[in-house]
Amino acid sequence: MKRKTVLVLLLVVMMILSLIGCGGSQTPADNSDQDETTSTEKILTYSVLIDMPTLDQSLANSADSMTLISQIQEGLVRLHDGKVIPGIAKEWEVSEDGLVYTFHLRDVKWSDGVNITAYDFEYAVKRLVDPATASPYSFIAEPIKNAMKVNAGELGVEETGVKALDEKTLEITLEIPAPYFLGILNMPHFHGVRKDLVEKFGQDFAADPDKNVYSGPFVLEEWKHEDRLMLVKNQSYWDKDKVNLDKVNVIVVPDPNTALSMFENGDLDFVDVPPNLVEQYLDKAQLYYNGADDFLKLNMDGKNPLKNKNLRLAVNYAIDREDYINITTSGLFDAGTRYVLPVVAGVDKKYGEEYPYEAFPLKADTNTAKDYLDKAIKELGVSNPQEIKLELLTTDTDVSRIQAEVLQDQIQRNLGIIVNIKQVPYKQRLQMETNREFQMVFSGWAPDYDDPHTYLCLWTTHSPYNQISYSNAKYDELLDFSSTCRDPRERMDALFAAEKVLLEDGAIVPLQMRRVAWLMHPKVKGLVKSYVGPREDYIYADIEE
């Protein structure tokens, strides 16, 4: 497996070097029949671990997909360096009651020269919530009037609270005031979509560069699946004069250590440092929270033994989170003793400063774990722990295997129950999550907007993302209240109370909160890393040799 990967990667690197040269600049080719690239061309090159599962705006549900889509498409607004700035919409008004948003669009065009209109954005929202689309991210439209009823099939798509008043004016009506709504509109799921192309290509829409058009600072020029993608500057982009890069190369490199070597050889312009090597690079690396917290989803569907609350709590207390992060990340990540990332915004300070909380201990509490296990054994009608067998689903990478083996050892050793590991390709894992074909699965979440709500809205009873069949009336009530409450402190109190309910139910197993060490070539300027929105934003990045 490793030998094959290395050979493939070597071929990828050789191909890229032959096309673009090292570090982003290329010497013009001698062959006059070939397209020439000047030495002044500015090219940014970076890697991803896996290919993009999709570049369809409505279907995107991975951080890499959403990051890349945010560079080739643009929404009504854009999130840059944590701040909402105008995008395709040059301005907007909000009604006094906070329910109606009216956006005024710029006179801009798609990459094929067709005018971008408010109808493209109306269609995008309706396509997102249409149950026929089966978007895994439809829940993000929850604040919009009737969106969730449409998604549940209770109302027709035309009842969605979005309407193009004319080609340049879009009106969105909310169910309830949502102070974070503008931040949500940065998400690719709300970017304009051309209805004629969806109808033309059907399920193949956006599957290749020529099966979509682009509104963002870059255009998808090439996509060699499982290999690489190439973006080029969009000459139709309304703000193209501020876009400095000519091209962006995104290479699929499954092995983080190989990616690091490529960076050191000048073949990548920035790279995340593998957690086990962070100590070697602390003097060079930059550290930041990427917003992601990792956890185990515990499926409570059907006859799954994890439907039992005491078993879920037993698993939570059996985990030694400190050992877990030390073994799997060399201590780079923070142990997840709670769910919501503490650095997201609270009312006056960071959420974690205003609401400190430790739901589960850093070290395993085996006594408490066994107390819960004893209760679970009685309630499940089994005679000993070995009769309880759980399967832990994860991705088929070495890193995922190590993570799973650490948890397998801790749970089996501290509880005596049987844990089997199942590894599958990433796309298959996502599909199995969607289909609820798991008992325990590694998962995670990065914030779509700077508010605890972005984490907590996932677990309401009817949330499409709630693939664990969790349902608690008190939790739903708190989330509903937080959505309608106009008092910032009362609203935040409700969100904190909801976080406590979720974890007191043992609905998930918090594991870690990611801090990422990354290296960037000094020639790269203006590239932004953020824990909210796109993981990397290079719209205003530059290459200064």
Coordinates of C-alpha atoms in Angstrom, one line a residue:
M1 CA 0.0 0.0 0.0
K2 CA 2.7 2.5 1.0
R3 CA 4.9 1.5 -2.0
K4 CA 2.0 2.0 -4.4
T5 CA 1.2 5.4 -2.8
V6 CA 4.8 6.6 -3.1
L7 CA 5.0 5.6 -6.8
V8 CA 1.7 7.4 -7.5
L9 CA 2.9 10.5 -5.6
L10 CA 6.2 10.5 -7.4
L11 CA 4.4 10.4 -10.7
V12 CA 2.1 13.3 -9.5
V13 CA 5.1 15.4 -8.5
M14 CA 7.0 14.7 -11.7
M15 CA 4.0 15.6 -13.8
I16 CA 3.4 18.9 -11.8
L17 CA 7.1 19.8 -12.0
S18 CA 7.0 19.3 -15.7
L19 CA 4.0 21.6 -16.0
I20 CA 4.5 24.3 -13.5
G21 CA 8.0 24.1 -12.2
C22 CA 9.1 24.2 -8.6
G23 CA 7.6 26.6 -6.1
G24 CA 5.1 28.2 -8.5
S25 CA 7.2 29.9 -11.3
Q26 CA 7.8 28.3 -14.6
T27 CA 10.4 28.9 -17.3
P28 CA 8.7 29.4 -20.7
A29 CA 8.7 26.3 -22.9
D30 CA 10.9 26.2 -26.0
N31 CA 8.2 24.5 -28.0
S32 CA 6.3 27.2 -29.8
D33 CA 3.3 24.9 -30.3
Q34 CA 2.7 24.8 -26.5
D35 CA 1.1 27.5 -24.4
E36 CA 3.8 29.6 -22.8
T37 CA 3.8 30.7 -19.2
T38 CA 5.9 33.7 -18.2
S39 CA 8.3 33.6 -15.3
T40 CA 6.3 36.4 -13.6
E41 CA 3.2 34.2 -13.4
K42 CA 2.0 33.9 -9.8
I43 CA 1.1 30.3 -8.8
L44 CA 0.1 29.1 -5.4
T45 CA 0.4 25.3 -4.8
Y46 CA -0.9 23.3 -1.9
S47 CA -2.1 19.8 -1.1
V48 CA -5.1 18.1 0.3
L49 CA -5.3 14.6 1.8
I50 CA -8.2 13.4 -0.4
D51 CA -9.9 14.4 -3.6
M52 CA -12.9 16.7 -3.4
P53 CA -16.0 14.5 -2.7
T54 CA -18.0 17.0 -4.7
L55 CA -17.9 20.6 -6.0
D56 CA -21.6 20.9 -6.2
Q57 CA -22.5 23.9 -4.0
S58 CA -25.7 22.2 -2.7
L59 CA -24.1 18.9 -1.8
A60 CA -20.8 20.0 -0.3
N61 CA -20.2 18.6 3.2
S62 CA -16.4 18.4 3.6
A63 CA -14.1 21.2 4.7
D64 CA -11.9 20.8 1.6
S65 CA -14.9 21.0 -0.8
M66 CA -16.3 24.0 0.9
T67 CA -13.0 25.8 1.1
L68 CA -12.3 25.3 -2.6
I69 CA -15.9 26.1 -3.7
S70 CA -15.5 29.4 -1.8
Q71 CA -12.6 30.3 -4.1
I72 CA -14.4 29.5 -7.4
Q73 CA -17.9 30.7 -6.4
E74 CA -19.0 33.8 -4.5
G75 CA -22.1 34.4 -2.4
L76 CA -24.1 37.4 -1.6
V77 CA -21.5 38.1 1.1
R78 CA -18.0 36.8 1.7
L79 CA -16.3 36.0 5.0
H80 CA -12.7 37.3 5.0
D81 CA -10.4 37.2 8.1
G82 CA -13.5 36.5 10.2
K83 CA -15.5 39.5 9.0
V84 CA -18.5 39.6 6.7
I85 CA -17.9 41.8 3.6
P86 CA -19.9 42.4 0.5
G87 CA -19.8 39.8 -2.3
I88 CA -22.1 39.6 -5.2
A89 CA -24.4 41.8 -3.2
K90 CA -23.1 45.3 -3.1
E91 CA -25.4 46.3 -0.2
W92 CA -28.4 45.1 1.8
E93 CA -31.1 46.2 4.2
V94 CA -32.6 44.4 7.2
S95 CA -36.1 45.2 8.3
E96 CA -36.7 46.6 11.8
D97 CA -38.0 43.2 13.1
G98 CA -34.9 41.4 11.7
L99 CA -37.0 39.1 9.5
V100 CA -36.6 40.5 6.0
Y101 CA -33.2 40.9 4.3
T102 CA -33.1 42.7 0.9
F103 CA -30.0 42.3 -1.2
H104 CA -29.0 44.5 -4.1
L105 CA -26.7 42.7 -6.6
R106 CA -23.8 44.1 -8.6
D107 CA -23.9 44.1 -12.4
V108 CA -21.6 41.0 -12.7
K109 CA -21.3 38.0 -15.0
W110 CA -20.7 34.3 -14.7
S111 CA -17.4 33.0 -16.2
D112 CA -19.2 32.2 -19.4
G113 CA -20.4 35.8 -19.8
V114 CA -24.0 35.3 -18.7
N115 CA -25.4 37.8 -16.3
I116 CA -25.6 36.7 -12.6
T117 CA -29.1 37.4 -11.4
A118 CA -31.1 37.2 -8.1
Y119 CA -32.9 34.3 -9.7
D120 CA -29.7 32.3 -9.5
F121 CA -29.6 32.8 -5.7
E122 CA -33.3 32.1 -5.3
Y123 CA -32.8 28.8 -7.2
A124 CA -29.8 27.9 -5.0
V125 CA -31.7 28.2 -1.8
K126 CA -34.7 26.3 -3.1
R127 CA -32.5 23.6 -4.5
L128 CA -30.7 23.3 -1.2
V129 CA -33.9 22.7 0.8
D130 CA -35.7 20.6 -1.9
P131 CA -35.9 17.1 -0.4
A132 CA -35.2 15.7 -3.9
T133 CA -31.7 17.3 -3.7
A134 CA -31.0 15.3 -0.5
S135 CA -28.4 17.9 0.6
P136 CA -26.6 16.8 3.7
Y137 CA -26.3 20.5 4.6
S138 CA -29.9 21.5 4.1
F139 CA -30.1 22.3 7.9
I140 CA -28.0 25.4 7.3
A141 CA -31.1 27.0 5.8
E142 CA -33.1 26.6 9.1
P143 CA -33.5 30.3 9.8
I144 CA -35.3 30.9 6.4
K145 CA -39.0 30.9 6.4
N146 CA -40.5 27.5 5.7
A147 CA -37.1 26.0 4.8
M148 CA -37.3 23.1 7.1
K149 CA -41.0 22.4 6.3
V150 CA -40.1 22.3 2.7
N151 CA -37.1 20.0 3.4
A152 CA -39.4 17.7 5.3
G153 CA -41.8 17.5 2.4
E154 CA -44.6 19.3 4.3
L155 CA -44.6 22.3 1.9
G156 CA -43.8 22.8 -1.7
V157 CA -40.4 24.3 -2.7
E158 CA -42.1 27.5 -3.9
E159 CA -43.1 28.2 -0.2
T160 CA -39.5 28.8 0.7
G161 CA -38.9 32.3 2.1
V162 CA -36.7 33.5 -0.8
K163 CA -37.8 35.6 -3.8
A164 CA -36.1 37.4 -6.6
L165 CA -38.0 40.7 -6.9
D166 CA -36.2 41.4 -10.1
E167 CA -32.8 40.5 -11.7
K168 CA -30.8 42.5 -9.2
T169 CA -32.9 42.4 -6.0
L170 CA -33.3 39.3 -3.7
E171 CA -35.5 39.2 -0.7
I172 CA -35.0 36.5 2.0
T173 CA -37.6 36.2 4.8
L174 CA -36.7 34.5 8.1
E175 CA -38.8 32.4 10.5
I176 CA -37.2 34.2 13.4
P177 CA -34.5 36.8 13.8
A178 CA -31.0 35.2 13.5
P179 CA -28.1 37.4 14.4
Y180 CA -25.7 35.1 12.7
F181 CA -27.6 35.0 9.4
L182 CA -25.2 37.1 7.3
G183 CA -22.4 34.8 8.3
I184 CA -24.4 31.8 7.1
L185 CA -24.8 33.3 3.6
N186 CA -21.0 33.0 3.2
M187 CA -21.5 29.2 3.0
P188 CA -21.2 27.8 -0.5
H189 CA -24.7 26.3 -0.3
F190 CA -26.1 29.8 -0.7
H191 CA -23.9 30.7 -3.7
G192 CA -25.8 31.2 -6.9
V193 CA -26.5 28.2 -9.0
R194 CA -27.4 28.2 -12.7
K195 CA -30.7 26.2 -13.1
D196 CA -30.1 25.7 -16.8
L197 CA -26.8 23.8 -16.1
V198 CA -28.3 21.7 -13.4
E199 CA -31.1 20.6 -15.8
K200 CA -28.5 20.0 -18.6
F201 CA -26.1 17.9 -16.6
G202 CA -28.3 16.3 -14.0
Q203 CA -26.3 14.2 -11.5
D204 CA -23.1 15.2 -13.4
F205 CA -23.5 18.8 -12.6
A206 CA -20.2 20.2 -11.3
A207 CA -18.5 16.8 -11.7
D208 CA -16.0 18.3 -14.2
P209 CA -14.8 21.9 -14.9
D210 CA -17.0 22.3 -18.0
K211 CA -20.1 21.2 -16.2
N212 CA -20.5 24.3 -14.1
V213 CA -19.7 28.1 -14.4
Y214 CA -18.0 30.2 -11.9
S215 CA -18.7 33.5 -10.0
G216 CA -15.7 33.6 -7.7
P217 CA -12.1 35.0 -8.0
F218 CA -11.0 31.8 -9.7
V219 CA -12.3 29.3 -12.3
L220 CA -11.8 25.6 -12.2
E221 CA -9.7 24.9 -15.2
E222 CA -8.7 21.3 -14.6
W223 CA -9.8 18.4 -12.4
K224 CA -7.9 15.2 -12.6
H225 CA -9.9 13.1 -10.1
E226 CA -7.8 11.6 -7.3
D227 CA -4.8 13.5 -8.6
R228 CA -5.0 17.3 -8.7
L229 CA -7.1 20.4 -9.5
M230 CA -6.0 23.7 -11.2
L231 CA -7.7 27.0 -10.7
V232 CA -7.0 30.1 -12.9
K233 CA -7.9 33.7 -12.3
N234 CA -11.5 34.5 -13.3
Q235 CA -11.3 37.4 -15.7
S236 CA -15.1 37.9 -15.2
Y237 CA -14.8 38.4 -11.5
W238 CA -16.1 41.8 -10.3
D239 CA -13.1 42.4 -8.1
K240 CA -10.4 40.8 -10.2
D241 CA -8.0 43.8 -9.9
K242 CA -7.5 42.8 -6.3
V243 CA -6.8 39.1 -7.1
N244 CA -3.0 38.7 -7.4
L245 CA -2.7 35.0 -8.1
D246 CA -2.8 33.7 -11.7
K247 CA -3.2 30.1 -10.9
V248 CA -3.7 27.8 -7.9
N249 CA -2.7 24.2 -8.0
V250 CA -4.3 21.8 -5.5
I251 CA -2.5 18.4 -5.4
V252 CA -4.0 15.3 -3.8
V253 CA -1.3 13.9 -1.4
P254 CA -2.8 11.2 0.9
D255 CA 0.3 11.0 3.1
P256 CA 0.9 14.1 5.4
N257 CA 4.6 13.2 5.7
T258 CA 5.0 13.2 1.9
A259 CA 3.3 16.6 1.7
L260 CA 5.7 17.9 4.3
S261 CA 8.7 16.6 2.2
M262 CA 7.2 18.3 -0.9
F263 CA 7.0 21.6 1.0
E264 CA 10.6 21.3 2.1
N265 CA 11.6 20.6 -1.5
G266 CA 9.8 23.7 -2.7
D267 CA 6.9 21.9 -4.4
L268 CA 4.2 23.2 -2.0
D269 CA 3.8 26.7 -0.8
F270 CA 2.1 25.9 2.6
V271 CA 1.4 22.7 4.5
D272 CA 0.0 21.4 7.8
V273 CA 2.7 19.7 9.9
P274 CA 1.8 16.1 10.9
P275 CA 1.0 16.2 14.7
N276 CA 3.8 13.7 15.4
L277 CA 6.4 16.0 14.0
V278 CA 5.2 19.3 15.4
E279 CA 7.9 19.5 18.1
Q280 CA 10.6 19.5 15.4
Y281 CA 9.0 22.5 13.7
L282 CA 7.8 24.7 16.6
D283 CA 10.4 27.3 15.9
K284 CA 9.1 27.7 12.3
A285 CA 5.5 26.8 12.4
Q286 CA 2.4 29.0 13.0
L287 CA -0.3 27.6 15.3
Y288 CA -4.0 28.3 15.1
Y289 CA -7.3 26.7 16.0
N290 CA -9.0 25.6 12.8
G291 CA -12.3 25.5 14.5
A292 CA -12.8 21.7 14.3
D293 CA -13.7 19.6 17.2
D294 CA -13.6 15.8 16.9
F295 CA -16.0 13.5 18.5
L296 CA -17.6 10.1 18.2
K297 CA -21.2 9.9 17.0
L298 CA -23.1 7.3 19.0
N299 CA -26.0 5.9 17.0
M300 CA -29.2 5.5 19.1
D301 CA -31.3 4.2 16.2
G302 CA -33.2 1.0 16.4
K303 CA -31.8 -1.8 18.5
N304 CA -28.3 -0.3 18.8
P305 CA -27.1 -0.9 22.4
L306 CA -25.9 2.7 22.4
K307 CA -29.6 3.7 22.6
N308 CA -29.0 3.1 26.3
K309 CA -27.9 6.4 28.0
N310 CA -25.9 4.7 30.7
L311 CA -23.8 2.8 28.2
R312 CA -23.1 6.1 26.3
L313 CA -22.0 7.7 29.6
A314 CA -19.9 4.6 30.5
V315 CA -18.0 5.0 27.2
N316 CA -17.5 8.7 27.8
Y317 CA -16.0 8.2 31.2
A318 CA -13.9 5.3 30.0
I319 CA -12.0 7.5 27.6
D320 CA -8.7 8.9 28.7
R321 CA -8.6 12.1 26.6
E322 CA -5.2 13.2 27.8
D323 CA -3.6 10.0 26.7
Y324 CA -5.5 10.0 23.5
I325 CA -4.2 13.4 22.3
N326 CA -0.7 12.7 23.6
I327 CA -0.6 9.4 21.6
T328 CA -2.3 10.6 18.4
T329 CA -1.2 14.3 18.2
S330 CA 1.8 14.5 20.4
G331 CA -0.2 16.9 22.6
L332 CA -0.8 19.4 19.8
F333 CA -4.6 19.3 20.1
D334 CA -6.6 20.2 23.2
A335 CA -8.5 17.4 24.9
G336 CA -12.2 17.6 24.3
T337 CA -13.8 17.8 27.7
R338 CA -16.8 19.7 26.2
Y339 CA -18.4 20.1 22.8
V340 CA -18.5 23.7 21.7
L341 CA -15.2 25.3 20.8
P342 CA -14.3 27.7 23.6
V343 CA -12.9 30.4 21.3
V344 CA -16.1 31.1 19.4
A345 CA -17.8 34.4 20.3
G346 CA -19.8 34.7 23.4
V347 CA -21.6 37.9 24.4
D348 CA -18.7 40.1 25.5
K349 CA -15.8 37.6 25.5
K350 CA -15.0 34.2 24.1
Y351 CA -17.7 31.6 24.9
G352 CA -15.3 29.5 26.9
E353 CA -14.3 32.4 29.1
E354 CA -17.9 33.3 29.9
Y355 CA -19.1 29.7 30.2
P356 CA -16.3 27.4 31.5
Y357 CA -17.3 23.8 31.5
E358 CA -15.8 20.3 31.8
A359 CA -18.4 17.7 31.0
F360 CA -16.0 14.8 31.2
P361 CA -12.5 14.5 32.8
L362 CA -9.2 14.6 31.1
K363 CA -8.2 11.3 32.6
A364 CA -10.5 8.2 32.5
D365 CA -12.8 7.9 35.5
T366 CA -13.0 4.2 35.6
N367 CA -15.1 4.0 38.8
T368 CA -17.8 6.3 37.3
A369 CA -17.6 4.5 34.0
K370 CA -18.2 1.1 35.7
D371 CA -21.1 2.4 37.7
Y372 CA -22.8 3.5 34.5
L373 CA -21.8 0.2 32.8
D374 CA -23.4 -1.8 35.7
K375 CA -26.7 0.1 35.1
A376 CA -26.4 -0.5 31.4
I377 CA -25.9 -4.2 31.7
K378 CA -29.1 -4.6 33.8
E379 CA -31.1 -2.4 31.4
L380 CA -29.8 -4.2 28.3
G381 CA -30.6 -7.6 29.8
V382 CA -27.1 -9.0 29.4
S383 CA -25.1 -10.9 32.1
N384 CA -21.5 -9.5 31.5
P385 CA -19.7 -6.8 29.5
Q386 CA -18.4 -9.2 26.9
E387 CA -21.9 -9.6 25.5
I388 CA -21.9 -6.0 24.5
K389 CA -20.2 -5.6 21.1
L390 CA -19.7 -2.3 19.4
E391 CA -18.3 -1.4 16.0
L392 CA -16.1 1.7 15.5
L393 CA -16.3 3.1 12.0
T394 CA -13.5 5.2 10.6
T395 CA -11.6 6.2 7.4
D396 CA -9.0 3.9 5.9
T397 CA -5.9 5.9 6.7
D398 CA -3.0 5.1 9.0
V399 CA -3.8 8.1 11.2
S400 CA -7.4 7.0 11.5
R401 CA -6.3 3.4 12.4
I402 CA -4.1 4.6 15.2
Q403 CA -6.8 6.9 16.6
A404 CA -9.3 4.0 16.5
E405 CA -6.9 1.5 18.1
V406 CA -6.2 3.9 21.0
L407 CA -10.0 4.2 21.8
Q408 CA -10.5 0.5 21.2
D409 CA -7.9 -0.3 23.8
Q410 CA -9.2 2.2 26.3
I411 CA -12.8 1.1 26.1
Q412 CA -12.1 -2.6 26.1
R413 CA -9.6 -2.3 29.0
N414 CA -11.7 0.0 31.2
L415 CA -15.2 -1.5 30.5
G416 CA -14.5 -5.0 29.2
I417 CA -16.9 -4.7 26.3
I418 CA -15.8 -5.7 22.8
V419 CA -15.0 -3.0 20.2
N420 CA -14.3 -3.9 16.6
I421 CA -12.8 -1.4 14.1
K422 CA -14.1 -1.0 10.6
Q423 CA -12.1 1.1 8.1
V424 CA -13.6 2.3 4.8
P425 CA -12.7 5.0 2.2
Y426 CA -13.7 8.5 3.2
K427 CA -16.6 8.8 0.7
Q428 CA -18.0 5.5 1.9
R429 CA -17.7 6.6 5.5
L430 CA -19.7 9.8 4.7
Q431 CA -22.4 7.7 3.0
M432 CA -22.6 5.3 5.8
E433 CA -23.0 8.1 8.2
T434 CA -25.8 9.5 6.1
N435 CA -27.5 6.1 6.0
R436 CA -27.0 5.6 9.7
E437 CA -25.0 2.4 9.0
F438 CA -22.8 2.6 12.1
Q439 CA -22.7 2.2 15.8
M440 CA -19.8 4.6 16.7
V441 CA -18.1 6.7 14.0
F442 CA -15.3 9.3 14.1
S443 CA -16.7 12.6 13.1
G444 CA -16.1 16.3 13.7
W445 CA -17.5 19.8 13.1
A446 CA -16.0 23.1 12.1
P447 CA -18.0 26.3 12.7
D448 CA -19.9 27.8 9.7
Y449 CA -20.3 31.1 11.6
D450 CA -18.9 32.5 14.8
D451 CA -21.5 31.5 17.3
P452 CA -22.1 28.4 19.5
H453 CA -25.4 27.8 17.6
T454 CA -23.3 26.5 14.7
Y455 CA -22.4 23.5 16.8
L456 CA -25.6 23.0 18.7
C457 CA -28.1 23.2 15.9
L458 CA -26.9 19.9 14.6
W459 CA -28.6 17.8 17.3
T460 CA -32.2 19.0 17.3
T461 CA -34.6 16.2 16.7
H462 CA -35.4 17.1 13.1
S463 CA -31.9 18.3 12.0
P464 CA -30.9 16.6 8.8
Y465 CA -27.4 16.3 10.3
N466 CA -28.7 14.4 13.3
Q467 CA -27.7 11.0 12.1
I468 CA -27.6 9.5 15.6
S469 CA -31.4 9.7 16.2
Y470 CA -30.8 11.9 19.3
S471 CA -34.0 13.5 20.6
N472 CA -34.5 15.5 23.8
A473 CA -37.5 17.9 24.1
K474 CA -35.6 20.1 26.6
Y475 CA -32.7 20.4 24.1
D476 CA -35.1 21.3 21.3
E477 CA -36.8 23.9 23.5
L478 CA -33.5 25.6 24.4
L479 CA -32.4 25.8 20.8
D480 CA -35.8 27.2 19.7
F481 CA -35.6 29.8 22.5
S482 CA -32.1 30.8 21.5
S483 CA -33.3 31.4 17.9
T484 CA -36.1 33.8 19.0
C485 CA -34.6 35.5 22.0
R486 CA -33.6 39.1 21.4
D487 CA -31.6 39.4 24.7
P488 CA -27.9 38.4 24.0
R489 CA -27.2 37.2 27.5
E490 CA -30.4 35.1 27.8
R491 CA -29.8 33.7 24.4
M492 CA -26.2 32.6 25.2
D493 CA -27.4 31.2 28.6
A494 CA -29.8 29.0 26.6
L495 CA -27.1 27.8 24.3
F496 CA -24.9 26.9 27.2
A497 CA -27.7 25.0 28.9
A498 CA -28.3 23.1 25.7
E499 CA -24.6 22.1 25.5
K500 CA -24.9 20.7 29.0
V501 CA -28.1 18.7 28.2
L502 CA -26.4 17.2 25.1
L503 CA -23.4 16.0 27.1
E504 CA -25.3 14.9 30.2
D505 CA -27.2 12.6 27.8
G506 CA -23.8 11.3 26.5
A507 CA -25.1 11.9 23.0
I508 CA -21.6 12.2 21.6
V509 CA -18.0 11.5 22.9
P510 CA -15.9 14.7 22.7
L511 CA -12.3 13.8 21.9
Q512 CA -10.2 16.8 20.9
M513 CA -10.2 20.4 19.6
R514 CA -7.8 20.9 16.8
R515 CA -4.9 23.2 16.8
V516 CA -3.0 23.1 13.6
A517 CA 0.7 23.8 13.1
W518 CA 1.4 24.9 9.6
L519 CA 4.3 26.2 7.5
M520 CA 4.2 28.8 4.7
H521 CA 6.8 29.9 2.3
P522 CA 8.0 33.4 3.0
K523 CA 7.1 34.5 -0.5
V524 CA 3.4 33.9 0.1
K525 CA 1.6 37.0 1.5
G526 CA -2.0 37.6 2.4
L527 CA -3.1 34.0 2.8
V528 CA -5.6 33.8 5.7
K529 CA -6.3 30.8 7.9
S530 CA -9.5 30.9 9.9
Y531 CA -11.6 28.8 12.3
V532 CA -14.8 30.1 10.7
G533 CA -15.7 29.7 7.1
P534 CA -13.2 28.6 4.5
R535 CA -10.2 26.9 6.1
E536 CA -7.9 28.8 3.7
D537 CA -8.8 32.0 1.9
Y538 CA -6.4 33.1 -0.8
I539 CA -8.5 35.5 -2.7
Y540 CA -6.2 38.4 -1.8
A541 CA -3.0 36.3 -1.5
D542 CA 0.1 37.2 -3.4
I543 CA 3.5 35.7 -4.4
E544 CA 6.4 38.0 -3.8
E545 CA 9.6 36.4 -5.1

